[in-house]
Amino acid sequence: MPLRRLTQGLREFQQQTFAQRRAFFAQLEREQRPKVMMIACSDSRIDPGIVLKAEPGELFMVRNVANLVPPHLPDQQHHGTSAALEFGVNGLHVEHIIIFGHAGCGGIRALLSRDRTEVDHPGFIHPWLNIADEARRRTLLIARDRPVEEQLRLLEEEAIKTSLANLLTFPWIEAGVAEGRLRVHGWLFDLHDGEVRAYVPTKNTFEQLTPELAAELSVLAGEMT
Ligand SMILES: [Zn+2]
């Protein structure tokens, strides 16, 4: 009974966390002032708030299939992720945008393994995953002869790099980064060992995230453009 379990969870939240921190939640009720925006995957196993022990109000969050950022495309269509970016950057004035990818992503696996049948009957998932088509091409160029698991790991990284590049196609993100008001980051979480590896643009590699590296990237990311 999944909903019974969740309702029990709500009761525990109300009686424990909420009751003990009334002043904190009363302050949140008035406004949100997050400094960090995050684009994470919809995957049920990956909850950045829990992994990073974030407080309510700390992360302005978008979750979508495979944590992708589309390019800036102002065509009057329904762009949920782009709308959230606009509000996060222009409304809330976040200082950091983090693409929060993860190992073992089903969306990335679907992108890598797609066949003609899926392309001919696209539905919504494959057109969405096409955002990372260039990352797929780069991956196959580098790793076509390697085992599929290695290709997947590489594509997870390359897709994050594509999303970082796409962030900079939004003029108000590009301006924020150029002026040093806004920094963009690519992180990759691995359920296998609980580690996060962060993209280091100057080295074009992903390295284990430590407080020192995070501090270093907070400065360097402003020079990405
Ligand atoms: Zn995923």
CSV table of C-alpha atoms and ligand atoms in Angstrom, one decimal:
chain,number,residue,atom,x,y,z
A,1,MET,CA,0.0,0.0,0.0
A,2,PRO,CA,2.3,2.8,-1.2
A,3,LEU,CA,-0.1,5.6,-0.4
A,4,ARG,CA,-0.7,4.4,3.1
A,5,ARG,CA,3.1,4.4,3.7
A,6,LEU,CA,3.4,7.9,2.3
A,7,THR,CA,0.5,9.2,4.4
A,8,GLN,CA,2.2,7.7,7.5
A,9,GLY,CA,5.4,9.6,6.4
A,10,LEU,CA,3.3,12.8,6.2
A,11,ARG,CA,2.1,12.2,9.8
A,12,GLU,CA,5.7,11.8,11.0
A,13,PHE,CA,6.8,14.9,9.2
A,14,GLN,CA,4.0,16.9,10.7
A,15,GLN,CA,4.5,15.6,14.3
A,16,GLN,CA,8.3,15.7,14.2
A,17,THR,CA,10.1,18.0,11.7
A,18,PHE,CA,7.2,20.5,11.2
A,19,ALA,CA,6.2,20.7,14.9
A,20,GLN,CA,9.8,21.2,16.0
A,21,ARG,CA,10.7,23.8,13.4
A,22,ARG,CA,7.6,26.0,13.2
A,23,ALA,CA,9.6,29.3,13.0
A,24,PHE,CA,11.7,27.9,10.1
A,25,PHE,CA,8.7,26.9,8.1
A,26,ALA,CA,6.9,30.1,8.9
A,27,GLN,CA,9.8,32.0,7.4
A,28,LEU,CA,9.7,29.8,4.3
A,29,GLU,CA,6.0,30.4,4.0
A,30,ARG,CA,6.7,34.1,3.4
A,31,GLU,CA,9.3,33.7,0.6
A,32,GLN,CA,11.9,31.5,-1.0
A,33,ARG,CA,15.5,32.7,-1.5
A,34,PRO,CA,17.4,29.8,-3.0
A,35,LYS,CA,21.0,30.5,-4.1
A,36,VAL,CA,21.2,27.2,-6.1
A,37,MET,CA,19.1,26.0,-9.0
A,38,MET,CA,19.4,22.3,-10.0
A,39,ILE,CA,18.4,20.2,-13.0
A,40,ALA,CA,18.2,16.6,-11.9
A,41,CYS,CA,16.7,13.4,-13.4
A,42,SER,CA,13.2,12.2,-12.6
A,43,ASP,CA,14.6,8.9,-11.5
A,44,SER,CA,13.0,7.7,-8.3
A,45,ARG,CA,16.3,6.5,-6.8
A,46,ILE,CA,18.0,9.9,-7.1
A,47,ASP,CA,16.9,12.6,-4.7
A,48,PRO,CA,19.4,15.5,-4.7
A,49,GLY,CA,17.8,17.0,-1.7
A,50,ILE,CA,18.5,13.9,0.3
A,51,VAL,CA,21.9,13.1,-1.2
A,52,LEU,CA,23.1,16.7,-0.5
A,53,LYS,CA,21.2,17.0,2.8
A,54,ALA,CA,19.6,20.2,1.5
A,55,GLU,CA,17.1,22.2,3.6
A,56,PRO,CA,13.7,23.2,2.2
A,57,GLY,CA,14.2,26.5,0.4
A,58,GLU,CA,17.8,25.8,-0.5
A,59,LEU,CA,17.4,24.2,-4.0
A,60,PHE,CA,15.2,25.6,-6.8
A,61,MET,CA,14.6,22.3,-8.5
A,62,VAL,CA,13.7,21.0,-12.0
A,63,ARG,CA,13.6,17.3,-12.5
A,64,ASN,CA,13.1,15.8,-16.0
A,65,VAL,CA,14.0,12.8,-18.0
A,66,ALA,CA,17.8,12.4,-18.0
A,67,ASN,CA,18.4,15.9,-16.5
A,68,LEU,CA,18.7,17.6,-19.8
A,69,VAL,CA,18.6,21.3,-20.7
A,70,PRO,CA,17.3,22.1,-24.1
A,71,PRO,CA,18.8,25.0,-26.1
A,72,HIS,CA,17.2,28.4,-26.0
A,73,LEU,CA,14.2,28.1,-28.4
A,74,PRO,CA,11.7,30.9,-27.9
A,75,ASP,CA,8.9,29.4,-30.2
A,76,GLN,CA,5.8,29.8,-28.0
A,77,GLN,CA,5.8,26.0,-27.4
A,78,HIS,CA,5.6,24.5,-23.9
A,79,HIS,CA,9.1,24.6,-22.4
A,80,GLY,CA,8.9,23.5,-18.8
A,81,THR,CA,12.6,23.4,-18.1
A,82,SER,CA,13.3,26.7,-19.9
A,83,ALA,CA,10.4,28.3,-18.0
A,84,ALA,CA,11.9,27.2,-14.7
A,85,LEU,CA,15.4,28.5,-15.8
A,86,GLU,CA,13.8,31.8,-16.6
A,87,PHE,CA,12.2,32.1,-13.2
A,88,GLY,CA,15.3,30.8,-11.3
A,89,VAL,CA,17.7,33.2,-13.0
A,90,ASN,CA,15.6,36.3,-13.6
A,91,GLY,CA,13.1,36.0,-10.8
A,92,LEU,CA,15.0,34.4,-8.0
A,93,HIS,CA,18.5,35.4,-9.1
A,94,VAL,CA,20.1,32.1,-8.2
A,95,GLU,CA,23.9,32.2,-8.1
A,96,HIS,CA,24.6,28.6,-9.3
A,97,ILE,CA,23.0,26.3,-11.7
A,98,ILE,CA,23.9,22.6,-11.3
A,99,ILE,CA,23.2,19.9,-13.8
A,100,PHE,CA,22.8,16.9,-11.4
A,101,GLY,CA,23.3,13.7,-13.5
A,102,HIS,CA,23.5,10.2,-12.3
A,103,ALA,CA,25.1,6.9,-13.2
A,104,GLY,CA,22.8,4.2,-14.5
A,105,CYS,CA,20.3,6.7,-16.0
A,106,GLY,CA,17.5,4.9,-17.9
A,107,GLY,CA,17.0,8.0,-20.2
A,108,ILE,CA,20.6,7.9,-21.2
A,109,ARG,CA,20.4,4.2,-21.8
A,110,ALA,CA,17.4,4.7,-24.1
A,111,LEU,CA,19.2,7.5,-26.0
A,112,LEU,CA,22.2,5.3,-26.6
A,113,SER,CA,20.3,2.2,-27.7
A,114,ARG,CA,17.6,3.8,-29.7
A,115,ASP,CA,16.6,2.1,-32.9
A,116,ARG,CA,14.6,3.1,-36.0
A,117,THR,CA,11.3,1.8,-34.6
A,118,GLU,CA,11.6,4.2,-31.7
A,119,VAL,CA,12.7,7.1,-33.9
A,120,ASP,CA,9.7,6.5,-36.3
A,121,HIS,CA,7.2,6.5,-33.4
A,122,PRO,CA,8.8,9.0,-31.2
A,123,GLY,CA,6.1,9.9,-28.6
A,124,PHE,CA,7.6,12.4,-26.2
A,125,ILE,CA,10.7,10.6,-24.8
A,126,HIS,CA,12.8,10.3,-27.9
A,127,PRO,CA,12.3,13.9,-29.2
A,128,TRP,CA,13.2,15.0,-25.7
A,129,LEU,CA,16.3,12.8,-25.5
A,130,ASN,CA,17.4,14.2,-28.9
A,131,ILE,CA,18.6,17.2,-27.0
A,132,ALA,CA,21.7,15.1,-26.2
A,133,ASP,CA,22.0,13.7,-29.8
A,134,GLU,CA,25.3,15.5,-30.3
A,135,ALA,CA,26.6,14.0,-27.0
A,136,ARG,CA,25.6,10.6,-28.4
A,137,ARG,CA,27.5,11.2,-31.6
A,138,ARG,CA,30.6,12.3,-29.6
A,139,THR,CA,30.3,9.2,-27.4
A,140,LEU,CA,30.1,6.8,-30.3
A,141,LEU,CA,33.0,8.5,-32.0
A,142,ILE,CA,35.2,8.0,-29.0
A,143,ALA,CA,33.9,4.7,-27.7
A,144,ARG,CA,32.1,2.7,-30.4
A,145,ASP,CA,34.3,-0.4,-29.8
A,146,ARG,CA,34.1,-0.3,-26.0
A,147,PRO,CA,31.6,-2.2,-23.9
A,148,VAL,CA,28.1,-0.7,-23.6
A,149,GLU,CA,28.5,0.0,-19.9
A,150,GLU,CA,31.5,2.2,-20.7
A,151,GLN,CA,29.6,4.0,-23.5
A,152,LEU,CA,26.8,4.7,-21.1
A,153,ARG,CA,29.1,6.2,-18.5
A,154,LEU,CA,30.7,8.4,-21.2
A,155,LEU,CA,27.4,9.4,-22.6
A,156,GLU,CA,26.2,10.4,-19.1
A,157,GLU,CA,29.1,12.8,-18.9
A,158,GLU,CA,28.8,14.0,-22.5
A,159,ALA,CA,25.1,14.8,-22.0
A,160,ILE,CA,25.9,16.9,-19.0
A,161,LYS,CA,28.4,18.8,-21.1
A,162,THR,CA,25.8,19.4,-23.8
A,163,SER,CA,23.4,20.7,-21.2
A,164,LEU,CA,26.0,23.0,-19.8
A,165,ALA,CA,26.6,24.4,-23.3
A,166,ASN,CA,22.9,24.7,-23.9
A,167,LEU,CA,22.5,26.7,-20.6
A,168,LEU,CA,24.8,29.3,-22.2
A,169,THR,CA,22.5,29.7,-25.2
A,170,PHE,CA,20.0,31.5,-22.9
A,171,PRO,CA,21.1,35.1,-23.3
A,172,TRP,CA,20.4,36.0,-19.6
A,173,ILE,CA,22.4,33.0,-18.4
A,174,GLU,CA,25.3,33.8,-20.7
A,175,ALA,CA,25.2,37.4,-19.5
A,176,GLY,CA,25.2,36.3,-15.8
A,177,VAL,CA,28.1,33.9,-16.3
A,178,ALA,CA,30.1,36.5,-18.3
A,179,GLU,CA,29.5,39.1,-15.5
A,180,GLY,CA,30.4,36.6,-12.8
A,181,ARG,CA,26.9,36.7,-11.1
A,182,LEU,CA,26.1,33.2,-12.1
A,183,ARG,CA,28.0,30.0,-12.3
A,184,VAL,CA,27.1,26.7,-14.0
A,185,HIS,CA,28.2,23.3,-12.9
A,186,GLY,CA,28.0,19.6,-14.0
A,187,TRP,CA,27.8,17.0,-11.3
A,188,LEU,CA,27.4,13.2,-11.7
A,189,PHE,CA,26.1,11.2,-8.8
A,190,ASP,CA,26.9,7.4,-8.5
A,191,LEU,CA,24.6,5.2,-6.4
A,192,HIS,CA,27.3,2.5,-6.4
A,193,ASP,CA,29.6,4.4,-4.1
A,194,GLY,CA,27.6,7.5,-3.1
A,195,GLU,CA,30.2,9.8,-4.7
A,196,VAL,CA,29.6,12.9,-6.8
A,197,ARG,CA,32.1,13.8,-9.5
A,198,ALA,CA,32.1,17.3,-10.8
A,199,TYR,CA,33.0,18.5,-14.3
A,200,VAL,CA,36.3,20.5,-14.4
A,201,PRO,CA,36.1,22.5,-17.6
A,202,THR,CA,39.8,23.4,-17.6
A,203,LYS,CA,40.7,19.7,-17.7
A,204,ASN,CA,37.6,18.4,-19.5
A,205,THR,CA,37.3,15.7,-16.9
A,206,PHE,CA,35.0,14.7,-14.0
A,207,GLU,CA,36.7,14.6,-10.6
A,208,GLN,CA,35.6,13.6,-7.1
A,209,LEU,CA,33.7,16.5,-5.6
A,210,THR,CA,35.3,17.9,-2.4
A,211,PRO,CA,34.7,21.2,-0.7
A,212,GLU,CA,38.1,22.4,-2.1
A,213,LEU,CA,37.1,21.5,-5.7
A,214,ALA,CA,33.6,23.1,-5.2
A,215,ALA,CA,35.3,26.3,-4.1
A,216,GLU,CA,37.7,26.2,-7.0
A,217,LEU,CA,34.9,25.6,-9.5
A,218,SER,CA,32.9,28.4,-8.1
A,219,VAL,CA,35.6,30.8,-9.3
A,220,LEU,CA,36.7,29.0,-12.5
A,221,ALA,CA,33.2,28.4,-13.8
A,222,GLY,CA,32.8,32.1,-14.4
A,223,GLU,CA,35.6,31.9,-17.0
A,224,MET,CA,33.9,29.2,-19.1
A,225,THR,CA,32.7,31.6,-21.7
B,1,ZN,ZN,18.1,9.3,-15.0
